[in-house]
Structure formats: C-alpha cells, structure tokens
Amino acid sequence: MRSRTLTLAAVAGAALLATAALPASASGSVTPLSAQEGSVSAADLLAKVTSCSQISNGKYKTDDETSATIPVCGKNGAVFWKADMDIDCDGQVTGKCNGNADPWFQNDTAFHQSDGKPLRAESLPYVVVPSTSSIWKYTSYGIKGGGVVAVIYNNKVEYAVVGDTGPTKIIGEASYATAKALGIDPDPATGGADSGVTYILFKNSQVSPIESHSAAVSLGDSLAKQFLQNN
C-alpha cells in the first residue's frame, strides 16, 4: 500500500535482516515452506497465459520511474498480469516488517483478518492490487479481498490471497511471505524481483478466513484445475 518513490540506491544502507523461520500467526495462518504448492505445475498454468486479451483501459507502471507497459488481461474465470514484484511489508508490526526495516511501512492493510486486525505480511502470502482508477476497477471483474491468486516465478507456484491495495498507476507487489516462499529476496527496502512474475487472480473466489494459508492452497489448487480445463 505504498508508492515506491525512493530508489534502491537511496535505501541500500538499510540494515539487512537476519533470515529466520517465519512464525505462524496465532489466528491460523500457516507459513509456506516451499513454493510448489498444490498439484498444478507452473508450466501448465503459464501455458494458458501466453497471450493477453486486455481488459484494463490502459497499462500500468511497475515503479514510479518506469513507463506504463503492463496490461491486465482476461481469461475464463481469471484475470492476470505479468510484472515485477515489489515487497509489501504493511500490516501488523513484526520482526521483519516494521518502520525500521521498511521505508514505506504502513501499519494497516486494505483487507483485515477475521479478528479485525490488519494482515501479517511476514507470514501470510498476499498480493497487492492497484486501487480503483480509470485504468481498471478490480471489483468489476470479480476480484475481492481474500480472493485466491496463483503467483508464479522461476517455475514455482505459490498461492496467495488478495490482501492489500496499492497506487492507482503501479502494479506488481506482494507480501514478504509471498516473496520468501518463491525464493525472491523479501527485504522490503532492497529486495523484490525486477521481472518474471505472473499473477493469476481467480474471479469470484474468497478464502475464509482470509488469514488461513492452508485454505488458500486448497481452494487455489481446485481453481487452478478448473482454470486449465476452461482455457
């Protein structure tokens, strides 16, 4: 839920955090241990998103300083985009996600846990969608908070939920936990991936409770199978 106006060089001096096992949250979130989740392969999913039927009115930037080149594309039962991955560490304050570690930290997320608290970026895989604008209105396409997302990178699949909203003109952001599971540097100041990340958001899906990663994986695997059948 931030706009990255600083360059990596400006924050390169930020202290690097020691790697540690991510704790499961007390509210039922289970931290992913590997990034090949479910039974559907990355290759099979990627084979269905080789071409784009653009549904957005325009295109998005991946960062403030880049040009707008990323469309939102439509498929049967899903929307998708291919972009970079910036790291969202917003939400609950934890050892890895806090104002000291993240220059853009905000202590809230657009969508909340079942107990009303913000999401926990350190342990819950979630994806950020662009806030509603003239470019695209995600709710008009069956995308909602808690919706299931298949995030694909380096031939790995990680299931996440729609957990936060971001700038109106920028796309390509996911939580600390999502990046870590995919083998992407999760440091909110200096990490992320410059390109090569595919986000497939399944329409009219919703994980309940939103903080249950195991529920996201179960529903995501089922929806991914349907996606392959219907496209």
Short mmCIF file of N, CA, C and O in Angstrom, two decimals, residues 129-189:
data_model
loop_
_atom_site.label_atom_id
_atom_site.label_comp_id
_atom_site.label_asym_id
_atom_site.label_seq_id
_atom_site.Cartn_x
_atom_site.Cartn_y
_atom_site.Cartn_z
N VAL A 129 -3.33 -5.38 -5.18
CA VAL A 129 -3.95 -4.99 -6.45
C VAL A 129 -3.99 -3.47 -6.53
O VAL A 129 -4.08 -2.78 -5.51
N PRO A 130 -3.92 -2.92 -7.74
CA PRO A 130 -4.00 -1.46 -7.86
C PRO A 130 -5.35 -0.94 -7.38
O PRO A 130 -6.39 -1.55 -7.65
N SER A 131 -5.33 0.18 -6.68
CA SER A 131 -6.58 0.80 -6.27
C SER A 131 -7.40 1.20 -7.50
O SER A 131 -6.86 1.44 -8.58
N THR A 132 -8.70 1.24 -7.32
CA THR A 132 -9.61 1.57 -8.42
C THR A 132 -9.25 2.90 -9.06
O THR A 132 -8.99 3.90 -8.37
N SER A 133 -9.23 2.91 -10.39
CA SER A 133 -8.94 4.13 -11.14
C SER A 133 -9.58 3.99 -12.52
O SER A 133 -10.24 2.98 -12.82
N SER A 134 -9.35 4.99 -13.36
CA SER A 134 -9.87 4.92 -14.73
C SER A 134 -9.17 3.84 -15.54
O SER A 134 -9.68 3.41 -16.59
N ILE A 135 -8.03 3.36 -15.06
CA ILE A 135 -7.32 2.29 -15.76
C ILE A 135 -8.05 0.96 -15.59
O ILE A 135 -8.27 0.23 -16.56
N TRP A 136 -8.45 0.66 -14.35
CA TRP A 136 -9.07 -0.64 -14.09
C TRP A 136 -9.73 -0.62 -12.72
O TRP A 136 -9.18 -0.05 -11.77
N LYS A 137 -10.89 -1.24 -12.63
CA LYS A 137 -11.61 -1.40 -11.37
C LYS A 137 -11.70 -2.89 -11.06
O LYS A 137 -12.50 -3.61 -11.68
N TYR A 138 -10.88 -3.35 -10.15
CA TYR A 138 -10.76 -4.79 -9.92
C TYR A 138 -12.08 -5.44 -9.48
O TYR A 138 -12.38 -6.58 -9.84
N THR A 139 -12.91 -4.70 -8.73
CA THR A 139 -14.16 -5.29 -8.24
C THR A 139 -15.15 -5.56 -9.36
O THR A 139 -16.05 -6.40 -9.22
N SER A 140 -14.99 -4.89 -10.48
CA SER A 140 -15.89 -5.11 -11.61
C SER A 140 -15.61 -6.43 -12.32
O SER A 140 -16.39 -6.85 -13.18
N TYR A 141 -14.52 -7.07 -11.96
CA TYR A 141 -14.14 -8.34 -12.59
C TYR A 141 -14.12 -9.50 -11.60
O TYR A 141 -13.42 -10.50 -11.80
N GLY A 142 -14.88 -9.37 -10.52
CA GLY A 142 -15.00 -10.47 -9.57
C GLY A 142 -13.80 -10.66 -8.67
O GLY A 142 -13.64 -11.71 -8.06
N ILE A 143 -12.95 -9.63 -8.57
CA ILE A 143 -11.78 -9.71 -7.68
C ILE A 143 -12.12 -9.00 -6.38
O ILE A 143 -12.60 -7.86 -6.39
N LYS A 144 -11.87 -9.66 -5.26
CA LYS A 144 -12.23 -9.10 -3.97
C LYS A 144 -11.17 -9.44 -2.93
O LYS A 144 -10.31 -10.30 -3.17
N GLY A 145 -11.24 -8.78 -1.80
CA GLY A 145 -10.33 -9.11 -0.70
C GLY A 145 -10.51 -10.56 -0.29
O GLY A 145 -11.63 -11.04 -0.12
N GLY A 146 -9.38 -11.26 -0.15
CA GLY A 146 -9.44 -12.69 0.18
C GLY A 146 -9.54 -13.58 -1.04
O GLY A 146 -9.55 -14.81 -0.91
N GLY A 147 -9.61 -12.98 -2.22
CA GLY A 147 -9.63 -13.79 -3.43
C GLY A 147 -8.32 -14.54 -3.62
O GLY A 147 -7.27 -14.11 -3.14
N VAL A 148 -8.37 -15.66 -4.32
CA VAL A 148 -7.18 -16.51 -4.47
C VAL A 148 -6.36 -16.08 -5.68
O VAL A 148 -6.89 -15.77 -6.74
N VAL A 149 -5.04 -16.07 -5.49
CA VAL A 149 -4.10 -15.71 -6.55
C VAL A 149 -3.04 -16.80 -6.66
O VAL A 149 -2.48 -17.24 -5.65
N ALA A 150 -2.77 -17.25 -7.88
CA ALA A 150 -1.62 -18.12 -8.13
C ALA A 150 -0.47 -17.22 -8.57
O ALA A 150 -0.58 -16.52 -9.58
N VAL A 151 0.61 -17.19 -7.80
CA VAL A 151 1.77 -16.37 -8.13
C VAL A 151 2.87 -17.31 -8.63
O VAL A 151 3.24 -18.28 -7.94
N ILE A 152 3.38 -17.03 -9.81
CA ILE A 152 4.33 -17.95 -10.45
C ILE A 152 5.64 -17.23 -10.72
O ILE A 152 5.66 -16.13 -11.28
N TYR A 153 6.73 -17.87 -10.31
CA TYR A 153 8.05 -17.29 -10.53
C TYR A 153 9.08 -18.41 -10.56
O TYR A 153 9.08 -19.30 -9.70
N ASN A 154 9.94 -18.39 -11.55
CA ASN A 154 11.03 -19.35 -11.64
C ASN A 154 10.51 -20.79 -11.53
O ASN A 154 11.08 -21.62 -10.82
N ASN A 155 9.43 -21.07 -12.26
CA ASN A 155 8.82 -22.40 -12.32
C ASN A 155 8.27 -22.88 -10.98
O ASN A 155 8.16 -24.09 -10.75
N LYS A 156 7.94 -21.96 -10.11
CA LYS A 156 7.33 -22.29 -8.83
C LYS A 156 5.96 -21.63 -8.73
O LYS A 156 5.74 -20.55 -9.26
N VAL A 157 5.05 -22.30 -8.02
CA VAL A 157 3.70 -21.78 -7.81
C VAL A 157 3.48 -21.55 -6.32
O VAL A 157 3.73 -22.44 -5.50
N GLU A 158 3.01 -20.36 -5.98
CA GLU A 158 2.66 -20.04 -4.61
C GLU A 158 1.25 -19.47 -4.61
O GLU A 158 0.93 -18.58 -5.41
N TYR A 159 0.39 -20.01 -3.75
CA TYR A 159 -0.97 -19.48 -3.65
C TYR A 159 -1.02 -18.41 -2.58
O TYR A 159 -0.46 -18.56 -1.49
N ALA A 160 -1.70 -17.32 -2.92
CA ALA A 160 -1.81 -16.19 -2.02
C ALA A 160 -3.25 -15.68 -2.07
O ALA A 160 -4.09 -16.20 -2.81
N VAL A 161 -3.53 -14.65 -1.27
CA VAL A 161 -4.83 -14.02 -1.29
C VAL A 161 -4.67 -12.56 -1.69
O VAL A 161 -3.59 -11.98 -1.58
N VAL A 162 -5.74 -11.95 -2.18
CA VAL A 162 -5.75 -10.51 -2.39
C VAL A 162 -5.82 -9.87 -1.01
O VAL A 162 -6.81 -10.03 -0.29
N GLY A 163 -4.75 -9.16 -0.62
CA GLY A 163 -4.67 -8.68 0.75
C GLY A 163 -4.54 -7.19 0.93
O GLY A 163 -4.75 -6.68 2.04
N ASP A 164 -4.18 -6.47 -0.11
CA ASP A 164 -3.95 -5.04 0.04
C ASP A 164 -4.17 -4.36 -1.30
O ASP A 164 -4.21 -5.01 -2.35
N THR A 165 -4.34 -3.04 -1.25
CA THR A 165 -4.43 -2.24 -2.47
C THR A 165 -3.27 -1.28 -2.51
O THR A 165 -2.73 -0.88 -1.48
N GLY A 166 -2.88 -0.92 -3.72
CA GLY A 166 -1.71 -0.06 -3.90
C GLY A 166 -2.01 1.16 -4.73
O GLY A 166 -3.17 1.54 -4.92
N PRO A 167 -0.98 1.81 -5.26
CA PRO A 167 -1.14 3.01 -6.08
C PRO A 167 -2.02 2.74 -7.30
O PRO A 167 -2.12 1.60 -7.78
N THR A 168 -2.64 3.77 -7.82
CA THR A 168 -3.56 3.61 -8.94
C THR A 168 -2.87 3.37 -10.27
O THR A 168 -3.50 2.90 -11.22
N LYS A 169 -1.56 3.66 -10.35
CA LYS A 169 -0.88 3.54 -11.63
C LYS A 169 0.25 2.52 -11.64
O LYS A 169 0.98 2.40 -12.63
N ILE A 170 0.41 1.78 -10.51
CA ILE A 170 1.53 0.84 -10.39
C ILE A 170 1.00 -0.56 -10.09
O ILE A 170 0.03 -0.73 -9.34
N ILE A 171 1.63 -1.56 -10.67
CA ILE A 171 1.23 -2.94 -10.47
C ILE A 171 2.46 -3.80 -10.19
O ILE A 171 3.57 -3.44 -10.58
N GLY A 172 2.28 -4.93 -9.50
CA GLY A 172 3.38 -5.85 -9.24
C GLY A 172 3.92 -5.75 -7.84
O GLY A 172 5.03 -5.26 -7.62
N GLU A 173 3.16 -6.26 -6.86
CA GLU A 173 3.59 -6.18 -5.47
C GLU A 173 2.95 -7.32 -4.69
O GLU A 173 1.80 -7.70 -4.93
N ALA A 174 3.69 -7.89 -3.75
CA ALA A 174 3.18 -8.97 -2.92
C ALA A 174 3.88 -8.93 -1.56
O ALA A 174 4.89 -8.25 -1.39
N SER A 175 3.34 -9.68 -0.64
CA SER A 175 3.84 -9.64 0.74
C SER A 175 5.20 -10.31 0.90
O SER A 175 5.64 -11.10 0.06
N TYR A 176 5.83 -9.97 2.00
CA TYR A 176 7.11 -10.56 2.41
C TYR A 176 7.04 -12.09 2.29
O TYR A 176 7.94 -12.72 1.74
N ALA A 177 5.98 -12.67 2.83
CA ALA A 177 5.86 -14.13 2.85
C ALA A 177 5.76 -14.72 1.44
O ALA A 177 6.31 -15.80 1.17
N THR A 178 5.07 -14.02 0.55
CA THR A 178 4.97 -14.50 -0.83
C THR A 178 6.34 -14.55 -1.48
O THR A 178 6.71 -15.55 -2.12
N ALA A 179 7.08 -13.48 -1.35
CA ALA A 179 8.41 -13.41 -1.95
C ALA A 179 9.33 -14.49 -1.38
O ALA A 179 10.01 -15.20 -2.14
N LYS A 180 9.33 -14.62 -0.07
CA LYS A 180 10.23 -15.59 0.56
C LYS A 180 9.94 -17.00 0.08
O LYS A 180 10.85 -17.77 -0.21
N ALA A 181 8.66 -17.34 -0.04
CA ALA A 181 8.30 -18.69 -0.48
C ALA A 181 8.74 -18.96 -1.91
O ALA A 181 9.04 -20.10 -2.27
N LEU A 182 8.79 -17.92 -2.74
CA LEU A 182 9.17 -18.08 -4.14
C LEU A 182 10.67 -17.96 -4.37
O LEU A 182 11.14 -18.02 -5.50
N GLY A 183 11.43 -17.76 -3.30
CA GLY A 183 12.87 -17.62 -3.44
C GLY A 183 13.30 -16.24 -3.88
O GLY A 183 14.44 -16.04 -4.32
N ILE A 184 12.40 -15.26 -3.74
CA ILE A 184 12.72 -13.86 -4.04
C ILE A 184 13.17 -13.18 -2.76
O ILE A 184 12.60 -13.41 -1.69
N ASP A 185 14.19 -12.34 -2.84
CA ASP A 185 14.65 -11.60 -1.67
C ASP A 185 13.48 -10.80 -1.09
O ASP A 185 12.95 -9.91 -1.75
N PRO A 186 13.06 -11.10 0.17
CA PRO A 186 11.88 -10.44 0.72
C PRO A 186 12.16 -9.13 1.44
O PRO A 186 11.23 -8.53 2.00
N ASP A 187 13.41 -8.67 1.45
CA ASP A 187 13.72 -7.44 2.15
C ASP A 187 12.90 -6.29 1.56
O ASP A 187 12.98 -6.02 0.37
N PRO A 188 12.09 -5.60 2.38
CA PRO A 188 11.20 -4.57 1.84
C PRO A 188 11.93 -3.36 1.29
O PRO A 188 11.37 -2.61 0.49
N ALA A 189 13.17 -3.15 1.70
CA ALA A 189 13.92 -1.98 1.23
C ALA A 189 14.74 -2.28 -0.02
O ALA A 189 14.82 -1.44 -0.93
#
